[in-house]
PDB file of C-alpha atoms and ligand atoms in Angstrom:
ATOM      1  CA  MET A 441       0.060  -0.169   0.452  1.00 97.00           C
ATOM      2  CA  LYS A 442       1.401   3.993  -0.826  1.00 98.00           C
ATOM      3  CA  ARG A 443       1.473   5.990   2.188  1.00 98.00           C
ATOM      4  CA  ILE A 444       1.890   9.210   1.409  1.00 98.00           C
ATOM      5  CA  LEU A 445       2.232  11.904   4.970  1.00 98.00           C
ATOM      6  CA  THR A 446       0.363  15.250   4.485  1.00 98.00           C
ATOM      7  CA  ILE A 447       1.417  18.491   5.888  1.00 98.00           C
ATOM      8  CA  GLN A 448      -1.446  20.736   7.629  1.00 98.00           C
ATOM      9  CA  ASP A 449      -3.597  21.861  10.455  1.00 97.00           C
ATOM     10  CA  ILE A 450      -6.116  20.101  12.495  1.00 98.00           C
ATOM     11  CA  SER A 451      -9.299  22.149  11.815  1.00 98.00           C
ATOM     12  CA  CYS A 452     -10.928  20.149  15.034  1.00 98.00           C
ATOM     13  CA  LEU A 453     -14.087  21.226  12.788  1.00 98.00           C
ATOM     14  CA  GLY A 454     -14.216  22.784  10.157  1.00 97.00           C
ATOM     15  CA  LYS A 455     -14.270  20.226   7.027  1.00 98.00           C
ATOM     16  CA  CYS A 456     -11.161  21.122   5.498  1.00 98.00           C
ATOM     17  CA  SER A 457      -7.087  20.227   6.135  1.00 98.00           C
ATOM     18  CA  VAL A 458      -6.438  16.967   7.989  1.00 98.00           C
ATOM     19  CA  THR A 459     -10.179  16.433   8.159  1.00 98.00           C
ATOM     20  CA  VAL A 460     -10.346  16.135   4.655  1.00 98.00           C
ATOM     21  CA  ALA A 461      -7.012  14.423   3.558  1.00 98.00           C
ATOM     22  CA  LEU A 462      -7.273  12.184   6.089  1.00 98.00           C
ATOM     23  CA  PRO A 463     -11.006  10.481   5.310  1.00 98.00           C
ATOM     24  CA  VAL A 464     -10.430  10.683   1.276  1.00 98.00           C
ATOM     25  CA  ILE A 465      -7.098   9.460   1.490  1.00 98.00           C
ATOM     26  CA  SER A 466      -7.414   6.921   3.571  1.00 98.00           C
ATOM     27  CA  ALA A 467     -10.865   5.534   1.249  1.00 98.00           C
ATOM     28  CA  MET A 468      -8.696   5.450  -1.531  1.00 98.00           C
ATOM     29  CA  GLY A 469      -6.995   2.926  -0.287  1.00 98.00           C
ATOM     30  CA  VAL A 470      -3.931   4.914   0.434  1.00 98.00           C
ATOM     31  CA  GLU A 471      -1.924   4.788   4.032  1.00 98.00           C
ATOM     32  CA  THR A 472      -2.375   8.299   5.062  1.00 98.00           C
ATOM     33  CA  VAL A 473       0.057   9.903   7.695  1.00 98.00           C
ATOM     34  CA  ILE A 474      -1.186  13.349   9.208  1.00 98.00           C
ATOM     35  CA  LEU A 475       1.870  16.040  10.634  1.00 98.00           C
ATOM     36  CA  PRO A 476      -0.575  18.662  12.616  1.00 98.00           C
ATOM     37  CA  THR A 477       1.100  22.584  11.888  1.00 97.00           C
ATOM     38  CA  ALA A 478      -1.625  23.081  14.786  1.00 97.00           C
ATOM     39  CA  VAL A 479      -4.429  22.311  16.072  1.00 98.00           C
ATOM     40  CA  LEU A 480      -7.327  25.151  15.429  1.00 97.00           C
ATOM     41  CA  SER A 481     -10.857  24.973  17.227  1.00 98.00           C
ATOM     42  CA  THR A 482     -12.163  25.621  13.267  1.00 98.00           C
ATOM     43  CA  HIS A 483     -10.898  27.267  10.213  1.00 95.00           C
ATOM     44  CA  THR A 484     -10.512  31.167  10.130  1.00 93.00           C
ATOM     45  CA  MET A 485     -13.214  32.143   8.741  1.00 92.00           C
ATOM     46  CA  PHE A 486     -15.099  31.410  11.916  1.00 96.00           C
ATOM     47  CA  GLN A 487     -15.079  34.422  14.158  1.00 96.00           C
ATOM     48  CA  ASN A 488     -12.385  33.515  17.887  1.00 97.00           C
ATOM     49  CA  PHE A 489     -11.509  30.752  16.451  1.00 97.00           C
ATOM     50  CA  THR A 490      -8.943  28.999  19.006  1.00 97.00           C
ATOM     51  CA  VAL A 491      -5.021  28.415  17.757  1.00 96.00           C
ATOM     52  CA  LYS A 492      -2.327  26.223  19.613  1.00 97.00           C
ATOM     53  CA  ASP A 493       0.487  26.271  17.510  1.00 96.00           C
ATOM     54  CA  LEU A 494       3.027  23.112  17.202  1.00 97.00           C
ATOM     55  CA  THR A 495       6.296  24.373  14.971  1.00 97.00           C
ATOM     56  CA  ASP A 496       8.085  23.033  18.156  1.00 97.00           C
ATOM     57  CA  GLN A 497       6.724  19.553  17.492  1.00 97.00           C
ATOM     58  CA  LEU A 498       7.436  19.312  13.687  1.00 97.00           C
ATOM     59  CA  VAL A 499      11.641  18.327  14.428  1.00 97.00           C
ATOM     60  CA  PRO A 500      10.928  15.831  17.461  1.00 98.00           C
ATOM     61  CA  ILE A 501       8.182  14.344  14.972  1.00 98.00           C
ATOM     62  CA  THR A 502      10.016  13.316  11.960  1.00 98.00           C
ATOM     63  CA  GLU A 503      13.233  12.267  14.039  1.00 98.00           C
ATOM     64  CA  HIS A 504      11.366   9.950  15.464  1.00 98.00           C
ATOM     65  CA  TRP A 505      10.274   8.360  11.983  1.00 98.00           C
ATOM     66  CA  LYS A 506      14.078   8.454   9.779  1.00 97.00           C
ATOM     67  CA  SER A 507      15.120   6.887  13.909  1.00 98.00           C
ATOM     68  CA  GLN A 508      12.044   4.020  12.567  1.00 98.00           C
ATOM     69  CA  GLY A 509      13.126   4.277   9.208  1.00 97.00           C
ATOM     70  CA  ILE A 510       9.708   5.193   8.152  1.00 97.00           C
ATOM     71  CA  ARG A 511       9.767   6.240   4.503  1.00 97.00           C
ATOM     72  CA  PHE A 512       7.135   8.038   2.092  1.00 98.00           C
ATOM     73  CA  ASP A 513       5.845   7.509  -1.231  1.00 98.00           C
ATOM     74  CA  ALA A 514       4.077  10.970  -1.480  1.00 98.00           C
ATOM     75  CA  ILE A 515       4.509  14.300   0.690  1.00 98.00           C
ATOM     76  CA  TYR A 516       1.876  16.432   0.287  1.00 98.00           C
ATOM     77  CA  THR A 517       1.511  20.067   1.975  1.00 98.00           C
ATOM     78  CA  GLY A 518      -1.266  21.989   2.876  1.00 98.00           C
ATOM     79  CA  TYR A 519      -2.482  25.476   5.110  1.00 96.00           C
ATOM     80  CA  LEU A 520       1.034  25.898   6.743  1.00 96.00           C
ATOM     81  CA  GLY A 521       0.768  28.650   9.561  1.00 88.00           C
ATOM     82  CA  SER A 522       3.813  30.542   9.090  1.00 94.00           C
ATOM     83  CA  ALA A 523       7.128  31.673   7.336  1.00 96.00           C
ATOM     84  CA  GLU A 524       8.688  29.566   9.597  1.00 97.00           C
ATOM     85  CA  GLU A 525       6.915  25.972   9.013  1.00 97.00           C
ATOM     86  CA  ILE A 526       7.699  26.931   5.479  1.00 98.00           C
ATOM     87  CA  GLY A 527      11.226  26.184   6.063  1.00 98.00           C
ATOM     88  CA  LEU A 528      10.155  23.291   8.082  1.00 98.00           C
ATOM     89  CA  ALA A 529       8.441  21.566   5.495  1.00 98.00           C
ATOM     90  CA  LYS A 530      11.409  22.195   3.362  1.00 98.00           C
ATOM     91  CA  ARG A 531      13.929  20.281   5.663  1.00 98.00           C
ATOM     92  CA  ILE A 532      11.554  17.374   5.873  1.00 98.00           C
ATOM     93  CA  PHE A 533      11.053  17.259   1.681  1.00 98.00           C
ATOM     94  CA  SER A 534      14.899  17.026   2.115  1.00 97.00           C
ATOM     95  CA  ASP A 535      15.115  14.482   5.146  1.00 97.00           C
ATOM     96  CA  PHE A 536      12.013  12.368   3.358  1.00 98.00           C
ATOM     97  CA  ARG A 537      12.992  12.856  -0.430  1.00 96.00           C
ATOM     98  CA  SER A 538      13.849   9.538  -2.286  1.00 94.00           C
ATOM     99  CA  GLU A 539      14.431   9.179  -6.502  1.00 92.00           C
ATOM    100  CA  ASP A 540      10.361   7.738  -6.783  1.00 94.00           C
ATOM    101  CA  THR A 541       8.647  10.576  -3.506  1.00 98.00           C
ATOM    102  CA  LEU A 542       6.401  12.657  -5.235  1.00 98.00           C
ATOM    103  CA  ILE A 543       5.542  15.623  -3.646  1.00 98.00           C
ATOM    104  CA  PHE A 544       2.768  17.666  -4.331  1.00 98.00           C
ATOM    105  CA  VAL A 545       2.530  21.232  -2.550  1.00 98.00           C
ATOM    106  CA  ASP A 546      -1.044  22.915  -2.025  1.00 98.00           C
ATOM    107  CA  PRO A 547       0.024  26.479  -1.381  1.00 98.00           C
ATOM    108  CA  VAL A 548      -2.966  27.747   0.119  1.00 97.00           C
ATOM    109  CA  MET A 549      -2.954  31.536   1.255  1.00 97.00           C
ATOM    110  CA  ALA A 550      -5.492  33.064  -0.938  1.00 96.00           C
ATOM    111  CA  ASP A 551      -8.327  33.361  -3.016  1.00 95.00           C
ATOM    112  CA  ASN A 552     -10.750  35.901  -4.884  1.00 94.00           C
ATOM    113  CA  GLY A 553      -7.867  37.950  -5.425  1.00 97.00           C
ATOM    114  CA  LYS A 554      -6.657  38.388  -2.121  1.00 97.00           C
ATOM    115  CA  LEU A 555      -4.420  36.949   0.251  1.00 97.00           C
ATOM    116  CA  TYR A 556      -5.903  35.242   3.908  1.00 93.00           C
ATOM    117  CA  ALA A 557      -6.347  37.329   6.411  1.00 88.00           C
ATOM    118  CA  ALA A 558      -3.190  35.653   8.288  1.00 88.00           C
ATOM    119  CA  PHE A 559      -0.824  36.395   5.276  1.00 95.00           C
ATOM    120  CA  ASP A 560       0.838  38.746   3.342  1.00 96.00           C
ATOM    121  CA  GLU A 561       3.140  39.448  -0.111  1.00 96.00           C
ATOM    122  CA  SER A 562       6.888  38.204   2.299  1.00 97.00           C
ATOM    123  CA  TYR A 563       4.790  34.681   2.778  1.00 97.00           C
ATOM    124  CA  ALA A 564       3.123  34.885  -1.225  1.00 98.00           C
ATOM    125  CA  ALA A 565       7.328  34.713  -2.119  1.00 97.00           C
ATOM    126  CA  LEU A 566       8.267  31.926   0.834  1.00 98.00           C
ATOM    127  CA  ASN A 567       5.026  29.794  -0.549  1.00 98.00           C
ATOM    128  CA  ALA A 568       6.828  30.321  -4.248  1.00 98.00           C
ATOM    129  CA  THR A 569      10.172  29.214  -3.186  1.00 98.00           C
ATOM    130  CA  LEU A 570       8.165  25.648  -1.365  1.00 98.00           C
ATOM    131  CA  CYS A 571       6.353  25.068  -4.959  1.00 98.00           C
ATOM    132  CA  GLY A 572       9.882  25.405  -7.127  1.00 98.00           C
ATOM    133  CA  GLN A 573      11.061  22.289  -4.930  1.00 98.00           C
ATOM    134  CA  ALA A 574       7.741  20.643  -6.003  1.00 98.00           C
ATOM    135  CA  ASP A 575       6.563  17.411  -8.639  1.00 98.00           C
ATOM    136  CA  VAL A 576       3.405  18.647  -8.669  1.00 98.00           C
ATOM    137  CA  ILE A 577       2.012  22.371  -7.382  1.00 98.00           C
ATOM    138  CA  VAL A 578      -1.930  23.095  -7.518  1.00 98.00           C
ATOM    139  CA  PRO A 579      -2.389  26.425  -6.896  1.00 98.00           C
ATOM    140  CA  ASN A 580      -6.071  28.648  -7.498  1.00 97.00           C
ATOM    141  CA  ILE A 581      -5.424  31.941 -10.062  1.00 98.00           C
ATOM    142  CA  THR A 582      -5.191  33.647  -6.972  1.00 98.00           C
ATOM    143  CA  GLU A 583      -2.080  32.302  -5.314  1.00 98.00           C
ATOM    144  CA  ALA A 584      -0.579  31.556  -8.504  1.00 98.00           C
ATOM    145  CA  CYS A 585      -0.034  35.386  -8.705  1.00 98.00           C
ATOM    146  CA  PHE A 586       1.108  35.799  -5.657  1.00 98.00           C
ATOM    147  CA  MET A 587       3.186  33.902  -6.508  1.00 98.00           C
ATOM    148  CA  THR A 588       4.230  35.193 -10.073  1.00 97.00           C
ATOM    149  CA  GLY A 589       4.009  38.858  -9.804  1.00 97.00           C
ATOM    150  CA  MET A 590       1.006  38.665 -12.857  1.00 97.00           C
ATOM    151  CA  PRO A 591      -2.104  40.833 -11.986  1.00 97.00           C
ATOM    152  CA  TYR A 592      -5.282  39.029 -11.039  1.00 98.00           C
ATOM    153  CA  ARG A 593      -7.816  38.605 -13.353  1.00 97.00           C
ATOM    154  CA  GLU A 594     -11.324  38.249 -13.009  1.00 93.00           C
ATOM    155  CA  THR A 595     -12.074  37.511 -16.895  1.00 94.00           C
ATOM    156  CA  TYR A 596      -9.469  35.897 -19.076  1.00 97.00           C
ATOM    157  CA  ASP A 597      -8.533  33.418 -21.462  1.00 96.00           C
ATOM    158  CA  ARG A 598      -6.402  31.036 -22.149  1.00 97.00           C
ATOM    159  CA  ALA A 599      -3.413  32.443 -23.154  1.00 97.00           C
ATOM    160  CA  TYR A 600      -3.773  34.149 -19.550  1.00 98.00           C
ATOM    161  CA  ILE A 601      -3.675  30.767 -17.868  1.00 98.00           C
ATOM    162  CA  GLU A 602      -0.685  29.690 -19.782  1.00 97.00           C
ATOM    163  CA  GLN A 603       1.455  32.581 -19.082  1.00 97.00           C
ATOM    164  CA  LEU A 604       0.517  31.836 -15.167  1.00 98.00           C
ATOM    165  CA  MET A 605       2.063  27.879 -15.594  1.00 97.00           C
ATOM    166  CA  GLN A 606       4.900  28.650 -17.479  1.00 96.00           C
ATOM    167  CA  ARG A 607       5.690  31.341 -15.150  1.00 97.00           C
ATOM    168  CA  LEU A 608       5.136  28.958 -12.149  1.00 97.00           C
ATOM    169  CA  THR A 609       7.035  26.130 -13.680  1.00 96.00           C
ATOM    170  CA  ALA A 610      10.040  28.536 -13.800  1.00 96.00           C
ATOM    171  CA  LEU A 611       9.978  28.384 -10.507  1.00 95.00           C
ATOM    172  CA  GLY A 612      11.593  25.313 -10.352  1.00 97.00           C
ATOM    173  CA  ALA A 613       7.492  22.959 -10.205  1.00 97.00           C
ATOM    174  CA  LYS A 614       7.915  20.636 -12.617  1.00 97.00           C
ATOM    175  CA  VAL A 615       3.313  19.990 -13.253  1.00 97.00           C
ATOM    176  CA  THR A 616       2.002  22.541 -12.065  1.00 98.00           C
ATOM    177  CA  VAL A 617      -1.732  22.533 -12.023  1.00 98.00           C
ATOM    178  CA  ILE A 618      -3.641  25.934 -11.405  1.00 98.00           C
ATOM    179  CA  THR A 619      -8.103  25.438 -10.174  1.00 97.00           C
ATOM    180  CA  GLY A 620     -10.512  27.147 -10.525  1.00 95.00           C
ATOM    181  CA  VAL A 621     -10.103  27.907 -14.056  1.00 97.00           C
ATOM    182  CA  SER A 622     -12.864  28.774 -16.524  1.00 96.00           C
ATOM    183  CA  LEU A 623     -12.413  29.095 -20.167  1.00 95.00           C
ATOM    184  CA  SER A 624     -16.166  29.947 -21.307  1.00 94.00           C
ATOM    185  CA  GLU A 625     -19.544  30.805 -19.820  1.00 93.00           C
ATOM    186  CA  GLY A 626     -20.850  28.606 -17.365  1.00 94.00           C
ATOM    187  CA  LYS A 627     -18.224  25.932 -16.792  1.00 95.00           C
ATOM    188  CA  THR A 628     -15.266  25.602 -14.089  1.00 95.00           C
ATOM    189  CA  GLY A 629     -11.780  23.053 -13.804  1.00 96.00           C
ATOM    190  CA  VAL A 630      -8.728  22.888 -14.114  1.00 97.00           C
ATOM    191  CA  MET A 631      -5.845  23.148 -16.023  1.00 98.00           C
ATOM    192  CA  GLY A 632      -2.496  21.443 -16.405  1.00 97.00           C
ATOM    193  CA  TYR A 633       1.043  22.186 -17.842  1.00 97.00           C
ATOM    194  CA  ASP A 634       3.751  19.250 -17.154  1.00 96.00           C
ATOM    195  CA  SER A 635       6.806  20.828 -18.314  1.00 95.00           C
ATOM    196  CA  ARG A 636       8.952  17.155 -18.567  1.00 94.00           C
ATOM    197  CA  ASN A 637       6.906  16.544 -21.809  1.00 93.00           C
ATOM    198  CA  GLY A 638       5.488  20.274 -22.604  1.00 94.00           C
ATOM    199  CA  GLU A 639       1.758  18.924 -22.588  1.00 95.00           C
ATOM    200  CA  THR A 640      -0.780  21.113 -21.240  1.00 96.00           C
ATOM    201  CA  PHE A 641      -4.246  19.643 -20.648  1.00 95.00           C
ATOM    202  CA  VAL A 642      -7.378  20.678 -20.183  1.00 97.00           C
ATOM    203  CA  TYR A 643     -10.419  19.162 -18.396  1.00 97.00           C
ATOM    204  CA  GLN A 644     -13.983  22.167 -17.561  1.00 96.00           C
ATOM    205  CA  ASN A 645     -17.003  20.744 -15.770  1.00 94.00           C
ATOM    206  CA  ASP A 646     -20.775  22.764 -15.343  1.00 93.00           C
ATOM    207  CA  ARG A 647     -19.815  25.296 -12.697  1.00 91.00           C
ATOM    208  CA  VAL A 648     -22.685  25.119  -9.687  1.00 87.00           C
ATOM    209  CA  ASN A 649     -23.010  28.817  -9.014  1.00 80.00           C
ATOM    210  CA  ALA A 650     -21.434  27.936  -4.938  1.00 82.00           C
ATOM    211  CA  SER A 651     -18.743  28.375  -3.667  1.00 85.00           C
ATOM    212  CA  TYR A 652     -17.849  26.720  -0.960  1.00 92.00           C
ATOM    213  CA  HIS A 653     -14.805  26.338   1.805  1.00 94.00           C
ATOM    214  CA  GLY A 654     -12.676  23.366   2.080  1.00 96.00           C
ATOM    215  CA  THR A 655     -13.319  22.368  -1.890  1.00 96.00           C
ATOM    216  CA  GLY A 656      -9.121  23.281  -2.554  1.00 96.00           C
ATOM    217  CA  ASP A 657      -8.595  20.171   0.361  1.00 98.00           C
ATOM    218  CA  ILE A 658     -10.725  17.878  -1.593  1.00 98.00           C
ATOM    219  CA  PHE A 659      -9.649  18.887  -4.721  1.00 98.00           C
ATOM    220  CA  SER A 660      -5.930  18.657  -3.427  1.00 98.00           C
ATOM    221  CA  SER A 661      -7.001  15.357  -1.383  1.00 98.00           C
ATOM    222  CA  VAL A 662      -7.886  12.992  -4.605  1.00 98.00           C
ATOM    223  CA  CYS A 663      -5.716  13.834  -6.883  1.00 98.00           C
ATOM    224  CA  VAL A 664      -2.678  12.483  -4.502  1.00 98.00           C
ATOM    225  CA  GLY A 665      -4.594   9.778  -3.849  1.00 98.00           C
ATOM    226  CA  GLY A 666      -5.053   9.054  -7.414  1.00 98.00           C
ATOM    227  CA  LEU A 667      -1.244   9.388  -8.101  1.00 98.00           C
ATOM    228  CA  MET A 668      -1.218   7.160  -5.520  1.00 98.00           C
ATOM    229  CA  ARG A 669      -3.398   5.035  -7.320  1.00 98.00           C
ATOM    230  CA  GLY A 670      -1.018   4.972  -9.885  1.00 98.00           C
ATOM    231  CA  LEU A 671      -4.129   7.217 -12.037  1.00 98.00           C
ATOM    232  CA  PRO A 672      -1.931   9.351 -14.422  1.00 96.00           C
ATOM    233  CA  LEU A 673      -1.878  13.132 -13.956  1.00 95.00           C
ATOM    234  CA  PRO A 674      -4.752  13.905 -16.074  1.00 95.00           C
ATOM    235  CA  LYS A 675      -6.919  11.458 -14.776  1.00 97.00           C
ATOM    236  CA  ALA A 676      -6.193  11.588 -11.420  1.00 98.00           C
ATOM    237  CA  MET A 677      -6.813  15.265 -12.199  1.00 97.00           C
ATOM    238  CA  GLU A 678     -10.552  14.656 -14.189  1.00 97.00           C
ATOM    239  CA  LEU A 679     -11.094  12.027 -11.100  1.00 98.00           C
ATOM    240  CA  ALA A 680     -11.213  15.076  -8.620  1.00 98.00           C
ATOM    241  CA  ALA A 681     -12.765  17.702 -10.794  1.00 97.00           C
ATOM    242  CA  ASP A 682     -15.392  15.210 -10.893  1.00 97.00           C
ATOM    243  CA  TYR A 683     -15.493  14.571  -6.760  1.00 98.00           C
ATOM    244  CA  THR A 684     -15.107  18.129  -6.271  1.00 97.00           C
ATOM    245  CA  ALA A 685     -17.878  19.096  -8.612  1.00 95.00           C
ATOM    246  CA  ASP A 686     -20.064  15.942  -6.941  1.00 96.00           C
ATOM    247  CA  THR A 687     -19.921  17.111  -3.914  1.00 97.00           C
ATOM    248  CA  ILE A 688     -20.720  21.316  -4.013  1.00 96.00           C
ATOM    249  CA  ARG A 689     -24.022  19.556  -5.821  1.00 95.00           C
ATOM    250  CA  ALA A 690     -24.770  17.320  -3.530  1.00 96.00           C
ATOM    251  CA  THR A 691     -24.260  19.671  -0.365  1.00 96.00           C
ATOM    252  CA  LEU A 692     -26.237  22.264  -2.318  1.00 95.00           C
ATOM    253  CA  ALA A 693     -29.021  19.552  -2.563  1.00 95.00           C
ATOM    254  CA  ASN A 694     -28.928  19.513   1.179  1.00 95.00           C
ATOM    255  CA  PRO A 695     -30.973  21.489   2.991  1.00 95.00           C
ATOM    256  CA  ARG A 696     -29.847  21.549   6.388  1.00 95.00           C
ATOM    257  CA  LYS A 697     -26.189  21.582   4.482  1.00 93.00           C
ATOM    258  CA  PRO A 698     -23.774  23.419   6.819  1.00 94.00           C
ATOM    259  CA  TRP A 699     -22.316  26.895   6.185  1.00 95.00           C
ATOM    260  CA  TYR A 700     -18.562  26.034   6.492  1.00 96.00           C
ATOM    261  CA  GLY A 701     -17.959  23.219   4.294  1.00 97.00           C
ATOM    262  CA  VAL A 702     -19.063  20.886   2.446  1.00 97.00           C
ATOM    263  CA  ASP A 703     -20.700  17.422   2.207  1.00 97.00           C
ATOM    264  CA  PHE A 704     -18.674  15.089   1.259  1.00 98.00           C
ATOM    265  CA  GLU A 705     -18.922  12.690   3.940  1.00 98.00           C
ATOM    266  CA  ALA A 706     -21.890  11.762   1.205  1.00 97.00           C
ATOM    267  CA  THR A 707     -20.178  11.331  -1.811  1.00 98.00           C
ATOM    268  CA  LEU A 708     -17.149   8.709  -1.038  1.00 98.00           C
ATOM    269  CA  PRO A 709     -19.314   6.018  -1.943  1.00 98.00           C
ATOM    270  CA  ARG A 710     -19.192   7.629  -5.551  1.00 98.00           C
ATOM    271  CA  LEU A 711     -15.220   8.559  -5.073  1.00 98.00           C
ATOM    272  CA  ILE A 712     -13.873   5.031  -4.574  1.00 98.00           C
ATOM    273  CA  ARG A 713     -16.689   4.420  -7.219  1.00 98.00           C
ATOM    274  CA  ALA A 714     -15.318   6.478  -9.371  1.00 98.00           C
ATOM    275  CA  LEU A 715     -11.333   5.461  -9.204  1.00 98.00           C
ATOM    276  CA  GLU A 716     -12.387   1.961  -9.246  1.00 98.00           C
ATOM    277  CA  GLN A 717     -13.228   2.714 -13.073  1.00 98.00           C
ATOM    278  CA  ALA A 718     -10.744   5.588 -13.728  1.00 98.00           C
ATOM    279  CA  GLU A 719      -8.322   2.382 -12.660  1.00 97.00           C
ATOM    280  CA  ALA A 720     -10.041  -0.031 -15.230  1.00 97.00           C
ATOM    281  CA  GLU A 721      -9.690   2.864 -17.600  1.00 95.00           C
ATOM    282  CA  VAL A 722      -5.539   2.520 -17.233  1.00 90.00           C
TER     283      VAL A 722
HETATM  284  O1  PXL B 862      -9.218  25.113   3.533  1.00 56.55           O
HETATM  285  C1  PXL B 862      -7.642  25.544   3.493  1.00 56.55           C
HETATM  286  C2  PXL B 862      -7.624  26.078   4.977  1.00 56.55           C
HETATM  287  C3  PXL B 862      -6.833  24.994   6.078  1.00 56.55           C
HETATM  288  N1  PXL B 862      -6.991  25.532   6.892  1.00 56.55           N
HETATM  289  C4  PXL B 862      -7.349  26.459   7.355  1.00 56.55           C
HETATM  290  C5  PXL B 862      -7.578  27.602   6.974  1.00 56.55           C
HETATM  291  C6  PXL B 862      -8.025  27.408   5.326  1.00 56.55           C
HETATM  292  C7  PXL B 862      -8.646  28.468   4.671  1.00 56.55           C
HETATM  293  O2  PXL B 862      -9.178  29.346   4.989  1.00 56.55           O
HETATM  294  O3  PXL B 862      -8.494  28.772   7.377  1.00 56.55           O
HETATM  295  C8  PXL B 862      -7.158  26.769   8.765  1.00 56.55           C
END
């Protein structure tokens, strides 16, 4: 069984980061090891949340793993709370990276043209250097703009996204996938560029008119889980985009939906079936 290490916070309530990555990746048949960077009472879109920072635990925990000879097939980073944690994530990459370890970075820090309140431009610049060490990165358009210095646009064309992807791979990432890309009215999805073979891929779904917290984490978890199951990147991306769209639709249909996250628990059985089907097609 493949083994992923995911490095991100635990938002105890909120359906994001570890509380998404752990159930989703495990359900895909991949062992999921967690390295929590902080424990928050909720994610940061709630008011008055509590935070217990765990930065000082990252080295002792990973040193223990090293002493036990633990290896990972992939390391997936999501929300990291500080510059120091970005530095530690890099150290963990170099400590645990071997030739076939996949480094998958979701540089969570911004959306809709704005950085989240906790972050500034210097954090974005550091996140760009973390992305530079990755095999696969999955920023949204806002994050891509902050890391490349390109202006954020609400309306754009394929050439704009292609330019963003070129600039991101120039930072050092081998493969760039940009999420939340809408190439025509009523559609949304992802676009990817593999600098190793120059291939570009596009995947568009019908747009669901709702925006929910945690959907980026769902996309990333399914994408890295799919890669670990042996799917080629375009297939993993499609599976992740379809599951995210399916989950948003299911959430919208729930009259008692929570405001703070999506009902991914309800759609997990369909994800497993879709994964089996994608595997059979490879
Ligand atoms: O879903 C990304 C995320 C993860 N963790 C925390 C967050 C957010 C987004 O705001 O606040 C704590």
